[in-house]
Short mmCIF file of C-alpha atoms in Angstrom, two decimals:
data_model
loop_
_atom_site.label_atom_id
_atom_site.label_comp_id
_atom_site.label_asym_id
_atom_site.label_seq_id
_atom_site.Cartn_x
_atom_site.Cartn_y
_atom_site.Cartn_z
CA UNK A 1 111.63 90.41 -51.84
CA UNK A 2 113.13 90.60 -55.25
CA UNK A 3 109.86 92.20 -57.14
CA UNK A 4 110.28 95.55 -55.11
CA UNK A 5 114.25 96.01 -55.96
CA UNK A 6 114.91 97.35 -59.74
CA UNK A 7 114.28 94.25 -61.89
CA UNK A 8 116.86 92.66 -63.44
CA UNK A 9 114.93 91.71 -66.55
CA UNK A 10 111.77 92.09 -68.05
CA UNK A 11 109.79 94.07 -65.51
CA UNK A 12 106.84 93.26 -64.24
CA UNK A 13 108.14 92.91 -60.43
CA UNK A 14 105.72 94.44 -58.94
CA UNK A 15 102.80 92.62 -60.71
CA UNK A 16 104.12 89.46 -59.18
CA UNK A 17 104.20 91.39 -55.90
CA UNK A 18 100.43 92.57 -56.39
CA UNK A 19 99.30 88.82 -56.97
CA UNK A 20 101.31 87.87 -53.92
CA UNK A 21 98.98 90.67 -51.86
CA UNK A 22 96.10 89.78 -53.43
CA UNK A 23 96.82 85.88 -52.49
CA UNK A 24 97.81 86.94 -48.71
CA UNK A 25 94.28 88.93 -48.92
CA UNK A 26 92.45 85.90 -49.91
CA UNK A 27 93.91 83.70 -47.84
CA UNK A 28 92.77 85.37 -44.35
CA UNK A 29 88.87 86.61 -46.05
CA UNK A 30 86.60 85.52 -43.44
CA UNK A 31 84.56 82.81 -44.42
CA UNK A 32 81.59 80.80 -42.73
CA UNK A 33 82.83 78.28 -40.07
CA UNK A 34 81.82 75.15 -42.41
CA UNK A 35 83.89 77.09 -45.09
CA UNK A 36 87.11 77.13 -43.21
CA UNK A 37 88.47 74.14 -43.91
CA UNK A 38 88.09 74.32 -47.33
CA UNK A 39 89.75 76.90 -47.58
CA UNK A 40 92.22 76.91 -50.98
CA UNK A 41 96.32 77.34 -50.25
CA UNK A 42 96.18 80.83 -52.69
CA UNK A 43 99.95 81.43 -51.81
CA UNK A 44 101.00 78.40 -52.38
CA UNK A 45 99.00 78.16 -55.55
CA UNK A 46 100.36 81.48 -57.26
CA UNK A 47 103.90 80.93 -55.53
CA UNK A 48 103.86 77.60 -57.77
CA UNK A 49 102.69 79.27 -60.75
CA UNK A 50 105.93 82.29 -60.81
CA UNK A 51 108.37 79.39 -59.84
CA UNK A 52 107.24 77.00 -62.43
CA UNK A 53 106.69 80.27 -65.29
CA UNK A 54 109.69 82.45 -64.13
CA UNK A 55 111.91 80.08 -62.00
CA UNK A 56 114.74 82.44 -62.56
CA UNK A 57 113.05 84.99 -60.82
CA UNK A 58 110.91 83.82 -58.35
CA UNK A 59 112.53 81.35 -55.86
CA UNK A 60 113.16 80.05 -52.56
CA UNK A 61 113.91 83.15 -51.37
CA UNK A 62 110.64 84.89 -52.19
CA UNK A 63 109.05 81.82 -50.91
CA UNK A 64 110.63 82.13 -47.59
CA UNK A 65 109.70 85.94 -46.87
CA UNK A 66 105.82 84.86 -48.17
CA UNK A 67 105.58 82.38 -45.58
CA UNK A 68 107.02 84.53 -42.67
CA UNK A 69 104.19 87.22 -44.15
CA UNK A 70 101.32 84.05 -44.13
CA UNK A 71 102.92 83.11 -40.92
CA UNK A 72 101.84 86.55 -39.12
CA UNK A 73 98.76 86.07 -40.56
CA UNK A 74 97.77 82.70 -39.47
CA UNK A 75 99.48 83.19 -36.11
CA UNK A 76 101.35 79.87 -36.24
CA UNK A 77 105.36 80.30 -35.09
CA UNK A 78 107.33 82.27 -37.41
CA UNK A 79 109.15 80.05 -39.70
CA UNK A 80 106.52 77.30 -40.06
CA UNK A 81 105.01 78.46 -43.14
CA UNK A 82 108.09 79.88 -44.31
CA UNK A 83 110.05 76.62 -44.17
CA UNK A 84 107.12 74.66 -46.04
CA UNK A 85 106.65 76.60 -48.92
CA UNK A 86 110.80 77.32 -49.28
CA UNK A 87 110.11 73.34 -49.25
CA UNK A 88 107.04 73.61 -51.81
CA UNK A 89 109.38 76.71 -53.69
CA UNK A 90 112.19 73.65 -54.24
CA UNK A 91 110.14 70.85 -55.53
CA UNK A 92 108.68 73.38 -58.05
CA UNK A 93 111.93 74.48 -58.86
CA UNK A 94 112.96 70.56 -59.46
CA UNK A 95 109.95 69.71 -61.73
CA UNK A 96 109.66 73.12 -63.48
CA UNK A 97 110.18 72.11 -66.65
CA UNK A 98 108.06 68.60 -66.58
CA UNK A 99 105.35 70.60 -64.77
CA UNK A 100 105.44 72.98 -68.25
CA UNK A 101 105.01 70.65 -70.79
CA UNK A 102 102.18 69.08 -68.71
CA UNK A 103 98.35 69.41 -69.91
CA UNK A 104 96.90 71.31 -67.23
CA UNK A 105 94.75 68.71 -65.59
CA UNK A 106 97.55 66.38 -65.00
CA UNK A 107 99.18 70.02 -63.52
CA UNK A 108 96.32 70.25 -61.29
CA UNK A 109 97.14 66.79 -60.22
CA UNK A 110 101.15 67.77 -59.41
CA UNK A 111 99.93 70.88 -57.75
CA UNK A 112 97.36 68.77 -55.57
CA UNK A 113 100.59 66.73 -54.50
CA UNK A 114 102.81 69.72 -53.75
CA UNK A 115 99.80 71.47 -51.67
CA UNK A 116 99.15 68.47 -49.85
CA UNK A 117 103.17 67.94 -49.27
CA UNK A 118 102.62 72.09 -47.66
CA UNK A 119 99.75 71.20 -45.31
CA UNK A 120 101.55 67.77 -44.18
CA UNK A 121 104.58 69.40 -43.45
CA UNK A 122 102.92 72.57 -42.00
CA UNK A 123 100.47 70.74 -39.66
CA UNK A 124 103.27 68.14 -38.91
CA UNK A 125 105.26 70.87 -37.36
CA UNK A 126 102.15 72.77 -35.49
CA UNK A 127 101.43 69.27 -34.01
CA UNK A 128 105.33 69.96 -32.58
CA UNK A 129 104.62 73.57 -31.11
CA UNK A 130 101.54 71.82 -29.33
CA UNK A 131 98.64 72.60 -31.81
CA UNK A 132 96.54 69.40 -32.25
CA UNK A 133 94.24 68.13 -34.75
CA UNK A 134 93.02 64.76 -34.43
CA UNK A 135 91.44 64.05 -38.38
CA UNK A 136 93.15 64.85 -41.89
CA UNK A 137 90.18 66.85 -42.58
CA UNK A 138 93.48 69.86 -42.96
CA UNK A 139 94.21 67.92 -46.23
CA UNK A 140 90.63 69.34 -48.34
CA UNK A 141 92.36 72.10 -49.15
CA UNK A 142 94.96 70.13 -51.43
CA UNK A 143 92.14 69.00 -53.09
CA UNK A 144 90.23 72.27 -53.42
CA UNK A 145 93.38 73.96 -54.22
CA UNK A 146 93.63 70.94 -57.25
CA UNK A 147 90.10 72.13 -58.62
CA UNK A 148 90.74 76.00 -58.59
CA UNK A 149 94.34 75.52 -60.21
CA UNK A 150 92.95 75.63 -64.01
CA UNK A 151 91.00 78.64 -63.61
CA UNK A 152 94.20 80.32 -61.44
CA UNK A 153 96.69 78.86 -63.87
CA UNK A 154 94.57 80.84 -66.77
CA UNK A 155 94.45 84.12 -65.24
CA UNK A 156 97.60 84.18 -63.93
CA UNK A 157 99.00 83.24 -67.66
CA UNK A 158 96.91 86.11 -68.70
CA UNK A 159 98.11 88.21 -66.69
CA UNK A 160 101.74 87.17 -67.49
CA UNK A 161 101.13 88.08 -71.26
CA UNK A 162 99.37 90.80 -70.84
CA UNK A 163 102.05 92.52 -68.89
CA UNK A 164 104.81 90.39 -70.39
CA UNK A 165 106.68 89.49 -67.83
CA UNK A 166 109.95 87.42 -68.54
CA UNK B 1 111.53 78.63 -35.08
CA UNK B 2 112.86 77.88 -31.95
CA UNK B 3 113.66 81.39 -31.65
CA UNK B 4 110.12 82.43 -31.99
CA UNK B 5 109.16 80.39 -29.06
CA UNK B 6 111.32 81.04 -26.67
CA UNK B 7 112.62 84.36 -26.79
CA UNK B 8 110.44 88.37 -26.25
CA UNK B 9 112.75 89.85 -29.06
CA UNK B 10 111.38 87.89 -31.94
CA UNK B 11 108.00 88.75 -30.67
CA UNK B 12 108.54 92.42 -31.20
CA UNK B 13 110.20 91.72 -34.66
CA UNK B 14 106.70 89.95 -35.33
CA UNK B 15 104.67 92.98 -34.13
CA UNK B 16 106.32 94.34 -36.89
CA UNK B 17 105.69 92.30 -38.88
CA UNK B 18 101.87 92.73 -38.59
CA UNK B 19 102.36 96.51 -38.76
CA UNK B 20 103.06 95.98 -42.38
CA UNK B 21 100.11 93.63 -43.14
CA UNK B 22 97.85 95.59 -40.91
CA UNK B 23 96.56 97.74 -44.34
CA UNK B 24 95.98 94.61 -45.79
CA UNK B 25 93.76 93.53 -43.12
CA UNK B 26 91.86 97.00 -42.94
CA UNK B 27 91.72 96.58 -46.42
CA UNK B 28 89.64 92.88 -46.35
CA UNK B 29 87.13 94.42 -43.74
CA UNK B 30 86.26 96.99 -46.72
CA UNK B 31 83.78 95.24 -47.93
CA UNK B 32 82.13 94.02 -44.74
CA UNK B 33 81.96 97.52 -43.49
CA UNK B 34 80.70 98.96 -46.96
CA UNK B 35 77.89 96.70 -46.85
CA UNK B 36 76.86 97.29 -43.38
CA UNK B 37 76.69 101.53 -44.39
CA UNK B 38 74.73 100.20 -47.62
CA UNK B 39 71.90 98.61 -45.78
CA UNK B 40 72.13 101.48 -43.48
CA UNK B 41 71.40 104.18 -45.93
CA UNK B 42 68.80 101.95 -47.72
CA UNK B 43 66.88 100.29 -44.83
CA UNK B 44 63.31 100.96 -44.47
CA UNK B 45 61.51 104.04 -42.47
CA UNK B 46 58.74 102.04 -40.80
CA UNK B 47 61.68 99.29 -40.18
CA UNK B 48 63.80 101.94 -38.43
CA UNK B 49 60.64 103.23 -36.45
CA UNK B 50 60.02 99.72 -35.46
CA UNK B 51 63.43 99.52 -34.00
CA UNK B 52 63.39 102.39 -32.44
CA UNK B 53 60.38 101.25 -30.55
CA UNK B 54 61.83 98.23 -29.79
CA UNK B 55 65.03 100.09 -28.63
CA UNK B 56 63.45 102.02 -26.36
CA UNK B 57 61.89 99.57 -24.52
CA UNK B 58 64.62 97.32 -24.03
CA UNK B 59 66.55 100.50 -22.52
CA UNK B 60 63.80 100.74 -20.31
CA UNK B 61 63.93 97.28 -19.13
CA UNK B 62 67.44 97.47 -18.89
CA UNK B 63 67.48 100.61 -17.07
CA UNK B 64 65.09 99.15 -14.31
CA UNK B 65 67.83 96.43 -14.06
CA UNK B 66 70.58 98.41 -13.60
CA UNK B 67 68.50 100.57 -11.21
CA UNK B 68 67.98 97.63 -9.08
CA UNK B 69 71.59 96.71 -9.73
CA UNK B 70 73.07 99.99 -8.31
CA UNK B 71 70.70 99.64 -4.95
CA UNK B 72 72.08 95.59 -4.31
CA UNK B 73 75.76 97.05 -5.24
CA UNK B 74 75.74 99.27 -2.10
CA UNK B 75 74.20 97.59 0.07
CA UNK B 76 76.56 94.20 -1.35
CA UNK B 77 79.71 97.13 -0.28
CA UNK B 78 77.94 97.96 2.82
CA UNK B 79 77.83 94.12 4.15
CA UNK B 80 81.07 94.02 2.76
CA UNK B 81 82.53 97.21 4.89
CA UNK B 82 80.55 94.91 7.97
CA UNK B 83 82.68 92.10 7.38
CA UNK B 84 85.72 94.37 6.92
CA UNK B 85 86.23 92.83 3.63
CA UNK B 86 87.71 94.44 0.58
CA UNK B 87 85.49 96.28 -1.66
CA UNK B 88 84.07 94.82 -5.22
CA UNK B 89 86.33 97.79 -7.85
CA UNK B 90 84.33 97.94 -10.76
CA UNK B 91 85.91 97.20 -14.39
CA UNK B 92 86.16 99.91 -17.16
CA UNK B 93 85.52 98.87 -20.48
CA UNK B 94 86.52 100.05 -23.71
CA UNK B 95 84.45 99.46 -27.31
CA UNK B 96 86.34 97.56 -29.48
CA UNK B 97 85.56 96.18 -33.47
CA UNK B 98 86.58 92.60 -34.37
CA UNK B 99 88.61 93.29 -38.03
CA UNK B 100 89.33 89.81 -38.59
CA UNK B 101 89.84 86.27 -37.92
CA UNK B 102 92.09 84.11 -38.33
CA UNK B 103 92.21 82.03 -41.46
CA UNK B 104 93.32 78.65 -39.30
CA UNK B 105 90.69 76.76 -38.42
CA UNK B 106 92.98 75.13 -35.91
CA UNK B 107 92.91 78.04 -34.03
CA UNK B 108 90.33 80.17 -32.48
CA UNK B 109 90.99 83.96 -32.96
CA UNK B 110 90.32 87.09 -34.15
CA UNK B 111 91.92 90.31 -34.90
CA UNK B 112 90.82 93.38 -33.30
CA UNK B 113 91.20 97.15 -34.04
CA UNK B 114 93.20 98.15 -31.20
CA UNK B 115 96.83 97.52 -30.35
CA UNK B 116 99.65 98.45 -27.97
CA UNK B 117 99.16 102.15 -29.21
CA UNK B 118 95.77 102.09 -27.27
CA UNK B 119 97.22 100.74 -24.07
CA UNK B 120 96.33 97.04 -24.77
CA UNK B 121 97.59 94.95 -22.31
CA UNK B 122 98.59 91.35 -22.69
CA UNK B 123 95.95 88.85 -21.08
CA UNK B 124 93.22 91.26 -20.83
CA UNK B 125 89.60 89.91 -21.28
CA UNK B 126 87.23 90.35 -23.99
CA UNK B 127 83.40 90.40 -23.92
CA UNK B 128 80.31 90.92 -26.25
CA UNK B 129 77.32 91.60 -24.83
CA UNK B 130 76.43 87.72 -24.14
CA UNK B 131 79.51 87.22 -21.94
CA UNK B 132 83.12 86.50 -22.02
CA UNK B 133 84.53 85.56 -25.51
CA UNK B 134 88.52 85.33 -24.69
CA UNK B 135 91.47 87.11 -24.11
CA UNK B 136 94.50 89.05 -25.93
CA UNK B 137 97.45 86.50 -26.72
CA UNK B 138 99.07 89.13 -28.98
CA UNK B 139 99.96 92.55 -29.73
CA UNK B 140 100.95 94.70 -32.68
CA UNK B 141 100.93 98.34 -33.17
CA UNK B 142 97.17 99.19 -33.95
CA UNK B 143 95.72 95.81 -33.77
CA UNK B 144 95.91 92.66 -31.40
CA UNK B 145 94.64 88.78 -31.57
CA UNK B 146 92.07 87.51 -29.17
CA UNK B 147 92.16 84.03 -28.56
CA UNK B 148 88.44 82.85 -28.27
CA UNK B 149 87.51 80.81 -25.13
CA UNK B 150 86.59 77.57 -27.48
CA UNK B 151 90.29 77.27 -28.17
CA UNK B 152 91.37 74.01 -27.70
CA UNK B 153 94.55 75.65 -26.04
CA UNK B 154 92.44 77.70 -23.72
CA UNK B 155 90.61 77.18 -20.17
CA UNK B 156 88.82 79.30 -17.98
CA UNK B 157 88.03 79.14 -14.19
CA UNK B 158 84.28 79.34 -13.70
CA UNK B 159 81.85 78.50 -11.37
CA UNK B 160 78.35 78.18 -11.70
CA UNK B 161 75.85 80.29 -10.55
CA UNK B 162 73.16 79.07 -8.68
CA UNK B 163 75.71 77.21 -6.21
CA UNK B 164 78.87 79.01 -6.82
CA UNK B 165 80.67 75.16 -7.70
CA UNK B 166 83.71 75.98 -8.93
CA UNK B 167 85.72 74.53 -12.17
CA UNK B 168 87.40 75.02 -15.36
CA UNK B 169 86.33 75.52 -18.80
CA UNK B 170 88.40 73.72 -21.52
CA UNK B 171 88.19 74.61 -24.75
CA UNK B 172 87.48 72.17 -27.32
CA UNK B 173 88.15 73.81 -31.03
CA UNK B 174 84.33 73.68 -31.25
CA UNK B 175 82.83 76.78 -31.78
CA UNK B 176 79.84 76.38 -30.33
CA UNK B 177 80.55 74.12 -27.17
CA UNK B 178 83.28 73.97 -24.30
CA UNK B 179 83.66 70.82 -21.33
CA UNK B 180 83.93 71.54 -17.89
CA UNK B 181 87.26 69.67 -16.43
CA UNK B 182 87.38 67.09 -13.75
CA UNK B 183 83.41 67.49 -12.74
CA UNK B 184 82.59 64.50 -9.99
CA UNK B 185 79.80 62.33 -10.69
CA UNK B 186 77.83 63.54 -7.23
CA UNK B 187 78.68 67.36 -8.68
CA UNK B 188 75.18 69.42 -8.17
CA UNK B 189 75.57 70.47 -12.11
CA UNK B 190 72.26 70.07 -13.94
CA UNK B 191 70.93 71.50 -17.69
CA UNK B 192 70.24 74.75 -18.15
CA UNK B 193 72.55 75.95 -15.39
CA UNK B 194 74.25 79.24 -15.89
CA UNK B 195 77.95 79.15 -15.46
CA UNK B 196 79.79 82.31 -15.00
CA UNK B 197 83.46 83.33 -14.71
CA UNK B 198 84.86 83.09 -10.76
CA UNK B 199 88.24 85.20 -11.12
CA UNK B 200 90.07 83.05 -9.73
CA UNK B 201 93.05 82.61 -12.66
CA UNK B 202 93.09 86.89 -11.63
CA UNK B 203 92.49 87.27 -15.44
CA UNK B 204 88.94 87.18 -15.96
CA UNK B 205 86.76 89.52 -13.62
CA UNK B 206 84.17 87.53 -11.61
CA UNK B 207 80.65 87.24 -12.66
CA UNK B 208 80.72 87.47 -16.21
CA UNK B 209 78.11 85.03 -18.18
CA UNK B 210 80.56 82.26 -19.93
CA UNK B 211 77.69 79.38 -20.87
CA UNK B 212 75.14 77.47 -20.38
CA UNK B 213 75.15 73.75 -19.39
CA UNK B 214 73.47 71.68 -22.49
CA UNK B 215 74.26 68.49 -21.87
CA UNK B 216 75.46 66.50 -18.31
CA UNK B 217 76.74 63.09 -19.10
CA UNK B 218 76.97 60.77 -15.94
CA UNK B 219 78.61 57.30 -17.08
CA UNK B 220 79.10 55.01 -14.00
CA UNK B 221 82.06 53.43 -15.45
CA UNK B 222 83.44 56.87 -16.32
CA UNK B 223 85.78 58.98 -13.60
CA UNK B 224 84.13 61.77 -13.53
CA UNK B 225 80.55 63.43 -15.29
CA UNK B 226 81.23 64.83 -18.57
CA UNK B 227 79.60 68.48 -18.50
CA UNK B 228 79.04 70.06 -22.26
CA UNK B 229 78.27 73.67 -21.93
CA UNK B 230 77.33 76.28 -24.67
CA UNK B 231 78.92 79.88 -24.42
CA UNK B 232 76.71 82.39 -24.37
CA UNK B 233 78.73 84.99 -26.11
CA UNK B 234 77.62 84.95 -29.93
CA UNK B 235 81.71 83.74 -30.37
CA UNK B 236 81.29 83.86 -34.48
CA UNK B 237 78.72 86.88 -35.64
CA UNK B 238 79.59 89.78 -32.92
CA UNK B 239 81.48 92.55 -34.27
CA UNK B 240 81.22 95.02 -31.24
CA UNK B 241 83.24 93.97 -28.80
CA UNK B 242 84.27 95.60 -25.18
CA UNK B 243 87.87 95.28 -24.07
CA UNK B 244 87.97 95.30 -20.58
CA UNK B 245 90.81 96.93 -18.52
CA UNK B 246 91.16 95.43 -15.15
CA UNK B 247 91.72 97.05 -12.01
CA UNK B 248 94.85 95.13 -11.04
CA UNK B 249 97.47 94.45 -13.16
CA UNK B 250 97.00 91.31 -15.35
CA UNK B 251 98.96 88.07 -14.49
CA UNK B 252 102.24 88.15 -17.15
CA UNK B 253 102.41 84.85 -18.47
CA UNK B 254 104.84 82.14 -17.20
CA UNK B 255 107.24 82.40 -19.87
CA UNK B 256 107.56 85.87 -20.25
CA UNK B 257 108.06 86.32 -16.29
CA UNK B 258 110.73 84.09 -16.31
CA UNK B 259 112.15 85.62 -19.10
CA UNK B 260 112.49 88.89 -17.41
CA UNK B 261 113.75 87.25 -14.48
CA UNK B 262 116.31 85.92 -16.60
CA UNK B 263 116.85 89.12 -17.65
CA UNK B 264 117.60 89.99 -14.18
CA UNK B 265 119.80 88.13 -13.20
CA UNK B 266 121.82 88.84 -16.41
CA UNK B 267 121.98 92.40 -15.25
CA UNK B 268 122.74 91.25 -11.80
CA UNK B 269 125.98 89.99 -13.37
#
């Protein structure tokens, strides 16, 4: 990952690092069986935020070693997760600038899209490795995700100024 | 991908892997473990005496059981000797604690607190004190993943015990119910029946509690009697777990054997 390596400008690596743990943390908290499903995509979430904020820093490349991390996590075949958010990492990196000028509910609306583009692919290529699920109940977390992205979106801004971060 | 699937050395890279996020994982049962010493050190005296009471007893019953137990063991190895048959080797167990679960809710696993450091063995059985909750699929340094019997990717050969029928337990991704496979209509299977485990897949050790039958469904147009049985093991609160080590060495899994034979031959040539 970039963050750990000397940065090349503006510091602040290893803050993006910390959010990353703190987003691999939530995303395996145990949470009651009903709960499960809803569960919201944090790495995708705060992976969209540094690519759309600091797209010359955070990339595909961070994205890739994220989703071989989320990938031991959620026990899935290393490389599924990885692939969809280099995927997810890409489109951000296509719309940054749109997604920058945008009010933030009509963000929460591109990052709803870009979430459910992750679980679609993701779930499309578990269904290959033999993992089957038979409703598109998978996709509540898009919308989830959608809901929590103004109040992520703030505190990860904050936390970008605070430490300003370039 | 691909790699991942088919070949053992992307496995280790993966154990790994999970080395490094094993602090993280320590680190999210914090809290869970903080609050259980909390409500230790502020739970009530009288409460404690009450449970200490109740404790007791229980031991007592218990220890009646397994007094009983011990007396039809011998004379169950005595018969045995009789009929020149091969003696019943009793299992060890080890305690184990559940650290976490998976976030998927695809899949049906959890994370426990011992790895290939502590001798883990791939395919070995997991109980609580219910019955039979699943078996290791995976193993890292100082932890490994059990995959729970409700797995939709799991089955289990059982039988049940009041007439020693034998079958197989599918998992369905339900956590709280499993189907018995290919069960014929005339099957002597009724409610309430207790199904245990019947050793035959030489994975599971025999006579562990797996469920109990809740619902038999007997459609004549159907093939065969749909059988919905609830596991007895408490598959999404128990924390204390026993690891059991079997007497015989555990069945490898297809893959990997033929991997190794593949590995053989290589050598061979």
């Amino acid at each position: 990952m970039n963050s750990g390596a000397p940065a090349p400008s503006g510091g602040g690596g290893l803050i993006i690092l910390a959010t990353f743990l703190v987003g691999l943390m939530l995303s395996q908290i145990p949470l009651p069986y009903y709960l499960e499903w809803a569960r919201p995509e944090w790495v995708a979430m705060i992976l969209i935020y540094w690519v759309m904020a600091l797209p010359h820093r955070v990339g595909m490349g961070v994205a890739f070693f994220l989703g071989l991390f989320l990938d031991v996590i959620k026990g899935s075949v290393l490389g599924l997760n990885a692939l969809s958010l280099t995927i997810i990492a890409f489109l951000t990196l296509l719309l940054h600038q749109r997604l920058r000028m945008f009010p933030v509910v009509q963000q929460a609306l591109m990052v709803m899209v870009l979430v459910g583009i992750n679980q679609l692919l993701f779930h499309w290529m578990q269904a290959f490795t033999g993992y089957t699920g038979d409703n598109l109940i998978f996709l509540l977390p898009c919308l989830i995700s959608a809901v929590l992205w103004p109040w992520l979106f703030v505190v990860l801004r904050g936390i970008r100024r605070l430490f300003r971060i370039k | 991908m691909a790699a991942d699937l088919y070949s053992a050395k992307v496995r280790e890279s993966r154990a790994y892997l999970s080395l490094l996020l094993t602090p993280l994982q320590w680190v999210i049962d914090v809290p869970s473990r903080f609050a259980g010493e909390v409500s230790d050190i502020v739970v009530d005296r009288s409460l404690l005496v009450k449970e200490n009471a109740k404790l007791k007893s229980e031991a007592l019953l218990l220890e009646r059981k397994v007094q009983q137990n011990d007396a039809l063991w011998l004379e169950n190895n005595r018969l045995r000797e009789l009929l020149k048959g091969s003696h019943r080797v009793d299992e060890e167990v080890q305690l184990v604690e559940l650290i976490g679960v998976n976030p998927d809710p695809f899949q049906h696993q959890v994370i426990i607190n011992r790895g290939s450091e502590n001798n883990v063995v791939l395919g070995q059985p997991i109980l609580d004190a219910g019955g039979v909750m699943g078996q290791v699929t995976e193993i890292s340094y100082y932890t490994s993943r059990v995959m729970l019997i409700t797995d939709a990717r799991h089955a289990l050969p059982v039988e049940i015990n009041r007439n020693g029928f034998r079958t197989i337990a599918i998992g369905k991704g339900e956590l709280d119910e499993l189907e018995l496979d290919h069960v014929p209509d005339t099957a002597d299977i009724q409610e309430n029946d207790l199904v245990i485990t019947s050793g035959l897949g030489g994975r599971f050790p025999r006579g562990y509690p797996v469920a109990i039958v809740s619902e038999v469904i007997r459609d004549p147009g159907q093939q065969f009697a749909r059988v919905r049985i609830k596991p007895t093991a408490l598959l999404d609160k128990s924390r204390h777990l026993l690891l059991v080590n079997m007497p015989e060495i555990p069945v490898v899994p297809a893959d990997a054997q033929l991997e190794n034979e593949v590995t053989a031959s290589e050598e061979k040539q």
